[in-house]
mmCIF file of C-alpha atoms and ligand atoms in Angstrom:
data_model
loop_
_atom_site.group_PDB
_atom_site.id
_atom_site.type_symbol
_atom_site.label_atom_id
_atom_site.label_comp_id
_atom_site.label_asym_id
_atom_site.label_seq_id
_atom_site.Cartn_x
_atom_site.Cartn_y
_atom_site.Cartn_z
ATOM 1 C CA MET A 1 -16.858 12.497 5.809
ATOM 2 C CA THR A 2 -18.934 9.403 6.239
ATOM 3 C CA PHE A 3 -21.835 9.152 8.581
ATOM 4 C CA LEU A 4 -24.758 6.825 9.200
ATOM 5 C CA LYS A 5 -27.693 6.978 11.435
ATOM 6 C CA PHE A 6 -28.027 4.786 14.558
ATOM 7 C CA GLN A 7 -31.082 5.521 16.818
ATOM 8 C CA ASP A 8 -31.571 8.762 14.943
ATOM 9 C CA ARG A 9 -28.075 9.947 15.742
ATOM 10 C CA ASN A 10 -24.987 10.232 13.566
ATOM 11 C CA ILE A 11 -22.122 7.751 13.732
ATOM 12 C CA HIS A 12 -18.998 8.817 12.033
ATOM 13 C CA TYR A 13 -16.551 6.393 10.385
ATOM 14 C CA GLN A 14 -13.595 6.479 8.074
ATOM 15 C CA LEU A 15 -13.805 4.293 5.061
ATOM 16 C CA LYS A 16 -11.204 3.039 2.542
ATOM 17 C CA GLU A 17 -12.948 1.267 -0.247
ATOM 18 C CA ASN A 18 -11.387 -1.335 -2.559
ATOM 19 C CA ASN A 19 -14.717 -2.723 -3.750
ATOM 20 C CA SER A 20 -13.851 -5.809 -1.784
ATOM 21 C CA GLU A 21 -16.127 -8.508 -0.354
ATOM 22 C CA LYS A 22 -13.836 -8.539 2.642
ATOM 23 C CA ILE A 23 -13.444 -5.829 5.381
ATOM 24 C CA ILE A 24 -11.512 -5.088 8.481
ATOM 25 C CA ILE A 25 -13.468 -3.003 10.966
ATOM 26 C CA PHE A 26 -11.236 -1.142 13.504
ATOM 27 C CA ILE A 27 -12.515 -0.096 16.898
ATOM 28 C CA HIS A 28 -10.520 2.377 19.159
ATOM 29 C CA GLY A 29 -9.995 2.207 22.940
ATOM 30 C CA SER A 30 -11.224 4.324 25.925
ATOM 31 C CA GLY A 31 -11.162 8.029 25.208
ATOM 32 C CA GLY A 32 -9.764 7.455 21.746
ATOM 33 C CA ASN A 33 -11.117 7.858 18.231
ATOM 34 C CA SER A 34 -10.872 6.373 14.791
ATOM 35 C CA LYS A 35 -7.689 8.295 13.928
ATOM 36 C CA VAL A 36 -5.484 5.895 15.898
ATOM 37 C CA TRP A 37 -5.919 3.526 12.959
ATOM 38 C CA THR A 38 -4.752 5.955 10.243
ATOM 39 C CA ASN A 39 -1.483 3.832 9.704
ATOM 40 C CA GLN A 40 -3.555 0.530 9.439
ATOM 41 C CA PHE A 41 -5.325 1.954 6.337
ATOM 42 C CA GLN A 42 -1.932 1.406 4.597
ATOM 43 C CA ILE A 43 -2.043 -2.367 5.138
ATOM 44 C CA ASP A 44 -1.144 -3.943 1.741
ATOM 45 C CA LEU A 45 -4.440 -5.816 1.229
ATOM 46 C CA LYS A 46 -7.113 -5.313 -1.352
ATOM 47 C CA TRP A 47 -9.749 -5.186 1.338
ATOM 48 C CA ASP A 48 -12.088 -2.464 2.501
ATOM 49 C CA PHE A 49 -11.238 -0.861 5.811
ATOM 50 C CA ILE A 50 -13.552 1.048 8.223
ATOM 51 C CA ALA A 51 -12.525 2.761 11.422
ATOM 52 C CA ILE A 52 -15.383 3.874 13.622
ATOM 53 C CA ASP A 53 -15.810 6.742 15.999
ATOM 54 C CA LEU A 54 -17.797 5.096 18.804
ATOM 55 C CA PRO A 55 -20.826 7.104 20.125
ATOM 56 C CA ASN A 56 -19.786 10.250 21.998
ATOM 57 C CA HIS A 57 -16.273 10.140 20.391
ATOM 58 C CA ASN A 58 -14.781 12.614 17.954
ATOM 59 C CA LYS A 59 -17.390 13.321 15.219
ATOM 60 C CA SER A 60 -20.027 10.803 16.275
ATOM 61 C CA ASP A 61 -23.121 12.212 18.120
ATOM 62 C CA ILE A 62 -23.758 12.189 21.815
ATOM 63 C CA PHE A 63 -25.890 9.298 23.053
ATOM 64 C CA PRO A 64 -27.405 9.660 26.516
ATOM 65 C CA ASN A 65 -26.598 6.135 27.667
ATOM 66 C CA ILE A 66 -23.582 4.298 26.484
ATOM 67 C CA SER A 67 -22.883 0.593 27.194
ATOM 68 C CA LEU A 68 -20.895 -2.321 25.817
ATOM 69 C CA ASP A 69 -24.014 -3.503 24.056
ATOM 70 C CA LEU A 70 -24.652 -0.136 22.464
ATOM 71 C CA TYR A 71 -21.132 -0.163 21.089
ATOM 72 C CA VAL A 72 -21.719 -3.702 19.763
ATOM 73 C CA GLU A 73 -24.942 -2.557 17.999
ATOM 74 C CA VAL A 74 -23.255 0.466 16.491
ATOM 75 C CA VAL A 75 -20.506 -1.752 15.009
ATOM 76 C CA ARG A 76 -23.139 -4.061 13.564
ATOM 77 C CA THR A 77 -24.953 -1.138 12.016
ATOM 78 C CA VAL A 78 -21.794 0.084 10.319
ATOM 79 C CA ILE A 79 -20.893 -3.417 9.098
ATOM 80 C CA ASN A 80 -24.289 -3.681 7.503
ATOM 81 C CA VAL A 81 -23.893 -0.657 5.192
ATOM 82 C CA ARG A 82 -22.809 -3.269 2.637
ATOM 83 C CA ARG A 83 -22.966 -7.047 2.325
ATOM 84 C CA TYR A 84 -19.510 -8.431 3.112
ATOM 85 C CA LYS A 85 -18.472 -12.119 2.718
ATOM 86 C CA ASP A 86 -15.758 -11.886 5.316
ATOM 87 C CA ILE A 87 -15.666 -9.575 8.275
ATOM 88 C CA VAL A 88 -12.548 -9.294 10.521
ATOM 89 C CA LEU A 89 -12.985 -7.209 13.689
ATOM 90 C CA CYS A 90 -9.925 -5.485 15.074
ATOM 91 C CA GLY A 91 -10.192 -3.852 18.512
ATOM 92 C CA HIS A 92 -7.827 -1.973 20.725
ATOM 93 C CA SER A 93 -8.160 -2.230 24.534
ATOM 94 C CA LEU A 94 -11.842 -1.324 25.107
ATOM 95 C CA GLY A 95 -12.321 -1.939 21.421
ATOM 96 C CA GLY A 96 -11.048 -5.515 22.121
ATOM 97 C CA ALA A 97 -13.816 -5.892 24.596
ATOM 98 C CA VAL A 98 -16.364 -4.656 22.030
ATOM 99 C CA ILE A 99 -15.197 -7.191 19.404
ATOM 100 C CA GLN A 100 -15.227 -10.092 21.821
ATOM 101 C CA ALA A 101 -18.740 -9.122 22.964
ATOM 102 C CA TYR A 102 -19.638 -8.840 19.299
ATOM 103 C CA TYR A 103 -18.444 -12.345 18.598
ATOM 104 C CA TYR A 104 -20.235 -13.863 21.665
ATOM 105 C CA LYS A 105 -23.476 -12.244 20.478
ATOM 106 C CA TYR A 106 -23.173 -12.882 16.678
ATOM 107 C CA PRO A 107 -20.570 -15.580 16.292
ATOM 108 C CA SER A 108 -21.647 -16.554 12.718
ATOM 109 C CA GLU A 109 -21.154 -12.978 11.431
ATOM 110 C CA VAL A 110 -17.448 -12.841 12.058
ATOM 111 C CA SER A 111 -14.572 -14.542 10.076
ATOM 112 C CA GLY A 112 -11.692 -13.402 12.259
ATOM 113 C CA LEU A 113 -10.650 -11.267 15.290
ATOM 114 C CA ILE A 114 -7.656 -9.060 15.917
ATOM 115 C CA LEU A 115 -7.208 -8.471 19.624
ATOM 116 C CA CYS A 116 -4.784 -5.610 20.114
ATOM 117 C CA ASP A 117 -3.399 -4.716 23.518
ATOM 118 C CA THR A 118 -6.516 -5.933 25.333
ATOM 119 C CA GLY A 119 -7.729 -8.948 27.339
ATOM 120 C CA ALA A 120 -10.687 -11.078 28.372
ATOM 121 C CA ARG A 121 -10.873 -9.127 31.672
ATOM 122 C CA LEU A 122 -10.065 -5.499 31.870
ATOM 123 C CA ARG A 123 -10.080 -4.373 35.480
ATOM 124 C CA VAL A 124 -9.136 -0.772 35.789
ATOM 125 C CA SER A 125 -6.963 0.684 38.557
ATOM 126 C CA PRO A 126 -8.894 2.989 41.043
ATOM 127 C CA ARG A 127 -6.079 5.513 40.430
ATOM 128 C CA ILE A 128 -7.185 5.956 36.818
ATOM 129 C CA PHE A 129 -10.754 6.736 37.948
ATOM 130 C CA GLU A 130 -9.582 9.124 40.631
ATOM 131 C CA SER A 131 -7.161 10.919 38.230
ATOM 132 C CA LEU A 132 -10.003 11.218 35.630
ATOM 133 C CA LYS A 133 -12.385 12.677 38.215
ATOM 134 C CA ALA A 134 -9.816 15.120 39.661
ATOM 135 C CA ASP A 135 -8.162 16.742 36.678
ATOM 136 C CA TYR A 136 -8.469 15.670 33.113
ATOM 137 C CA GLU A 137 -5.498 17.527 31.830
ATOM 138 C CA GLN A 138 -3.316 15.913 34.462
ATOM 139 C CA PHE A 139 -4.743 12.497 33.480
ATOM 140 C CA ILE A 140 -3.869 13.194 29.902
ATOM 141 C CA ASN A 141 -0.319 14.295 30.944
ATOM 142 C CA SER A 142 0.158 11.090 32.807
ATOM 143 C CA LEU A 143 -0.629 8.906 29.694
ATOM 144 C CA PRO A 144 3.042 8.923 28.322
ATOM 145 C CA ASN A 145 4.175 6.926 31.509
ATOM 146 C CA GLY A 146 1.304 4.437 31.561
ATOM 147 C CA ALA A 147 0.430 3.939 27.938
ATOM 148 C CA PHE A 148 3.577 4.262 25.935
ATOM 149 C CA TYR A 149 7.005 2.677 25.738
ATOM 150 C CA ARG A 150 9.510 4.927 27.368
ATOM 151 C CA LYS A 151 11.427 5.609 24.120
ATOM 152 C CA THR A 152 8.467 6.078 21.814
ATOM 153 C CA PRO A 153 9.042 9.417 19.861
ATOM 154 C CA LYS A 154 7.591 12.449 21.491
ATOM 155 C CA GLU A 155 5.709 13.437 18.211
ATOM 156 C CA ILE A 156 3.755 10.192 18.198
ATOM 157 C CA ILE A 157 2.737 10.624 21.836
ATOM 158 C CA GLU A 158 1.960 14.319 21.490
ATOM 159 C CA GLN A 159 -0.291 13.628 18.501
ATOM 160 C CA TYR A 160 -2.229 11.045 20.488
ATOM 161 C CA LEU A 161 -2.497 13.340 23.558
ATOM 162 C CA ASN A 162 -3.892 16.140 21.404
ATOM 163 C CA GLU A 163 -6.556 13.750 20.193
ATOM 164 C CA ALA A 164 -7.341 12.555 23.694
ATOM 165 C CA ARG A 165 -7.699 16.185 24.821
ATOM 166 C CA GLN A 166 -10.637 16.530 22.381
ATOM 167 C CA GLU A 167 -12.586 13.776 24.184
ATOM 168 C CA SER A 168 -14.368 14.549 27.435
ATOM 169 C CA ALA A 169 -13.325 13.322 30.871
ATOM 170 C CA ASP A 170 -16.813 12.035 31.456
ATOM 171 C CA ILE A 171 -16.919 9.854 28.274
ATOM 172 C CA THR A 172 -13.427 8.499 29.051
ATOM 173 C CA PHE A 173 -14.518 7.668 32.547
ATOM 174 C CA ARG A 174 -17.541 5.836 31.184
ATOM 175 C CA ASP A 175 -15.344 3.868 28.713
ATOM 176 C CA PHE A 176 -13.089 2.775 31.565
ATOM 177 C CA SER A 177 -16.181 1.799 33.532
ATOM 178 C CA ILE A 178 -17.198 -0.459 30.709
ATOM 179 C CA CYS A 179 -13.721 -1.975 30.658
ATOM 180 C CA ASP A 180 -13.855 -2.464 34.489
ATOM 181 C CA GLU A 181 -17.101 -4.452 34.207
ATOM 182 C CA PHE A 182 -15.793 -6.573 31.382
ATOM 183 C CA ASP A 183 -14.890 -10.150 32.358
ATOM 184 C CA THR A 184 -15.228 -13.027 29.901
ATOM 185 C CA LEU A 185 -12.248 -15.075 31.239
ATOM 186 C CA GLU A 186 -14.590 -18.108 31.553
ATOM 187 C CA LYS A 187 -15.840 -17.964 27.911
ATOM 188 C CA THR A 188 -12.623 -17.252 26.048
ATOM 189 C CA SER A 189 -12.293 -20.909 24.864
ATOM 190 C CA GLU A 190 -15.619 -20.534 23.085
ATOM 191 C CA ILE A 191 -13.841 -18.378 20.417
ATOM 192 C CA LYS A 192 -13.592 -20.705 17.497
ATOM 193 C CA ILE A 193 -12.461 -18.447 14.684
ATOM 194 C CA PRO A 194 -8.955 -17.377 13.509
ATOM 195 C CA THR A 195 -7.663 -14.805 16.052
ATOM 196 C CA LEU A 196 -4.570 -12.616 15.954
ATOM 197 C CA ILE A 197 -3.445 -11.373 19.324
ATOM 198 C CA ILE A 198 -0.994 -8.398 19.331
ATOM 199 C CA CYS A 199 0.631 -6.864 22.350
ATOM 200 C CA GLY A 200 3.462 -4.501 23.063
ATOM 201 C CA THR A 201 6.032 -6.097 25.389
ATOM 202 C CA ALA A 202 6.017 -2.854 27.495
ATOM 203 C CA ASP A 203 2.282 -2.698 27.855
ATOM 204 C CA LYS A 204 1.524 -1.735 31.450
ATOM 205 C CA LEU A 205 -2.284 -1.297 31.027
ATOM 206 C CA THR A 206 -3.116 -4.678 29.588
ATOM 207 C CA PRO A 207 0.073 -6.663 30.228
ATOM 208 C CA VAL A 208 1.447 -9.413 28.044
ATOM 209 C CA LYS A 209 -0.032 -11.961 30.498
ATOM 210 C CA TYR A 210 -3.522 -11.052 29.252
ATOM 211 C CA SER A 211 -2.502 -11.709 25.652
ATOM 212 C CA GLN A 212 -0.849 -15.071 26.640
ATOM 213 C CA PHE A 213 -4.094 -16.060 28.288
ATOM 214 C CA LEU A 214 -5.984 -15.329 25.057
ATOM 215 C CA ARG A 215 -3.469 -17.307 23.059
ATOM 216 C CA GLU A 216 -3.749 -20.355 25.430
ATOM 217 C CA LYS A 217 -7.545 -20.290 25.373
ATOM 218 C CA ILE A 218 -8.278 -19.541 21.742
ATOM 219 C CA GLU A 219 -7.418 -22.676 19.778
ATOM 220 C CA ASP A 220 -7.063 -21.069 16.383
ATOM 221 C CA SER A 221 -4.905 -18.107 17.409
ATOM 222 C CA MET A 222 -1.477 -16.566 16.897
ATOM 223 C CA LEU A 223 0.247 -14.292 19.288
ATOM 224 C CA VAL A 224 2.580 -11.468 18.133
ATOM 225 C CA LEU A 225 4.604 -9.636 20.793
ATOM 226 C CA ILE A 226 5.966 -6.410 19.647
ATOM 227 C CA GLU A 227 9.208 -5.104 21.222
ATOM 228 C CA GLN A 228 9.697 -1.345 22.174
ATOM 229 C CA ALA A 229 5.913 -0.723 22.244
ATOM 230 C CA GLY A 230 3.525 -0.124 25.171
ATOM 231 C CA HIS A 231 -0.242 -0.059 25.200
ATOM 232 C CA MET A 232 -0.569 1.967 21.959
ATOM 233 C CA VAL A 233 1.148 -0.558 19.779
ATOM 234 C CA MET A 234 -0.700 0.361 16.544
ATOM 235 C CA ILE A 235 0.631 3.887 16.654
ATOM 236 C CA GLU A 236 3.995 3.131 18.310
ATOM 237 C CA LYS A 237 4.952 0.358 15.875
ATOM 238 C CA PRO A 238 2.586 0.633 12.873
ATOM 239 C CA GLU A 239 4.770 -1.290 10.448
ATOM 240 C CA GLU A 240 5.071 -4.328 12.721
ATOM 241 C CA VAL A 241 1.333 -4.265 13.463
ATOM 242 C CA ASN A 242 0.516 -3.999 9.717
ATOM 243 C CA ASN A 243 2.874 -6.840 8.839
ATOM 244 C CA ALA A 244 1.357 -9.023 11.576
ATOM 245 C CA ILE A 245 -2.202 -8.372 10.272
ATOM 246 C CA GLN A 246 -1.188 -9.068 6.730
ATOM 247 C CA LYS A 247 0.556 -12.272 7.689
ATOM 248 C CA PHE A 248 -2.469 -13.413 9.793
ATOM 249 C CA ILE A 249 -4.883 -12.773 6.893
ATOM 250 C CA THR A 250 -2.641 -14.549 4.435
ATOM 251 C CA GLU A 251 -1.795 -17.612 6.565
ATOM 252 C CA TYR A 252 -5.348 -18.199 7.735
ATOM 253 C CA GLN A 253 -6.564 -17.618 4.081
ATOM 254 C CA ILE A 254 -9.566 -15.504 5.309
HETATM 255 N N1 COA B 1 -6.200 -12.218 31.404
HETATM 256 C C1 COA B 1 -5.575 -13.161 32.165
HETATM 257 N N2 COA B 1 -5.468 -13.018 33.507
HETATM 258 C C2 COA B 1 -5.999 -11.887 33.980
HETATM 259 C C3 COA B 1 -6.747 -10.918 33.278
HETATM 260 C C4 COA B 1 -6.794 -11.108 31.902
HETATM 261 N N3 COA B 1 -7.436 -10.239 31.105
HETATM 262 N N4 COA B 1 -7.146 -9.969 34.126
HETATM 263 C C5 COA B 1 -6.783 -10.336 35.330
HETATM 264 N N5 COA B 1 -6.152 -11.541 35.251
HETATM 265 C C6 COA B 1 -5.485 -12.165 36.419
HETATM 266 C C7 COA B 1 -4.470 -11.368 37.158
HETATM 267 O O1 COA B 1 -3.199 -11.438 36.531
HETATM 268 C C8 COA B 1 -4.546 -11.874 38.476
HETATM 269 O O2 COA B 1 -3.809 -13.138 38.542
HETATM 270 P P1 COA B 1 -2.878 -13.549 39.836
HETATM 271 O O3 COA B 1 -3.848 -13.609 40.956
HETATM 272 O O4 COA B 1 -2.319 -14.830 39.387
HETATM 273 O O5 COA B 1 -1.794 -12.439 39.914
HETATM 274 C C9 COA B 1 -5.991 -12.237 38.658
HETATM 275 O O6 COA B 1 -6.474 -12.457 37.374
HETATM 276 C C10 COA B 1 -6.761 -11.093 39.346
HETATM 277 O O7 COA B 1 -6.295 -9.836 38.770
HETATM 278 P P2 COA B 1 -7.174 -8.507 38.531
HETATM 279 O O8 COA B 1 -8.430 -8.853 37.916
HETATM 280 O O9 COA B 1 -6.359 -7.626 37.732
HETATM 281 O O10 COA B 1 -7.636 -7.977 39.946
HETATM 282 P P3 COA B 1 -6.824 -7.336 41.033
HETATM 283 O O11 COA B 1 -7.783 -7.002 42.053
HETATM 284 O O12 COA B 1 -5.665 -8.211 41.446
HETATM 285 O O13 COA B 1 -6.147 -5.944 40.407
HETATM 286 C C11 COA B 1 -6.065 -3.857 39.251
HETATM 287 C C12 COA B 1 -6.974 -4.943 39.878
HETATM 288 C C13 COA B 1 -6.932 -2.821 38.570
HETATM 289 C C14 COA B 1 -5.221 -3.135 40.241
HETATM 290 C C15 COA B 1 -5.186 -4.558 38.172
HETATM 291 O O14 COA B 1 -6.057 -5.217 37.319
HETATM 292 C C16 COA B 1 -4.409 -3.648 37.344
HETATM 293 O O15 COA B 1 -3.270 -3.143 37.809
HETATM 294 N N6 COA B 1 -4.710 -3.441 36.077
HETATM 295 C C17 COA B 1 -3.875 -2.802 35.071
HETATM 296 C C18 COA B 1 -3.994 -1.262 34.996
HETATM 297 C C19 COA B 1 -5.269 -0.791 34.398
HETATM 298 O O16 COA B 1 -6.017 -0.116 35.055
HETATM 299 N N7 COA B 1 -5.528 -1.096 33.127
HETATM 300 C C20 COA B 1 -6.650 -0.546 32.434
HETATM 301 C C21 COA B 1 -7.254 -1.634 31.501
HETATM 302 S S1 COA B 1 -8.401 -0.966 30.360
#
């Protein structure tokens, strides 16, 4: 297991090393953890890969106050374990907000972005907050309807739900609050680096419209819509996501 210290606390991350000067850093969404990226570690590229457990998630320590900026600084600390020539940030949902915020704060440090089932504004339905407050297990049990394509195999959904059960209702609530406050619609056209936008066509939480907006505003971008996938596209259709990432890296010669 790989840990590093941030503000005297442990941050856990998964690492696949190829001794490369190039790296993709994967950031999970609300109430998730680094394991959602397990399939992406199979991408056929001789790059290094890191998937982070954000503070208070999975094996990372508890931090008293979490915020979008704390998440950004954690990602930066992990990146700096080694000197990389090219850094591509890949974020899902809340993770997409983290990597956009990272780019706006440190634009010269990033070579590319992969925005996966996310948006430039992530308002959260009051029903999600109510459900999280009322009964966490019921919230988890409602996820198959909201977060997955209706025909996604049960084993894939169950595996994710079991991971989500390990996280706390309070942390998931705080993650969604960060999403709810995130609104960079006015700034999106400032993104000037190659950007891959991926969205499941059946995504109900961050609908295709959000990804189309990103595609229109980010000059140097490509949009890949993936059929028969909902909000959890990287676990619902891993092969398609991996192919899209490989094609993006190759075509943009990052
Ligand atoms: N990209 C492009 N357009 C966006 C956007 C984004 N990221 N976020 C919102 N918009 C658009 C909406 O489509 C809408 O456009 P319209 O007026 O042409 O229909 C407008 O901006 C305002 O929408 P929104 O910010 O969503 O506010 P709202 O008060 O209408 O609705 C919710 C609030 C929470 C009910 C709604 O956002 C929703 O259903 N969200 C999806 C479910 C959810 O909770 N997802 C969790 C995300 S982490």
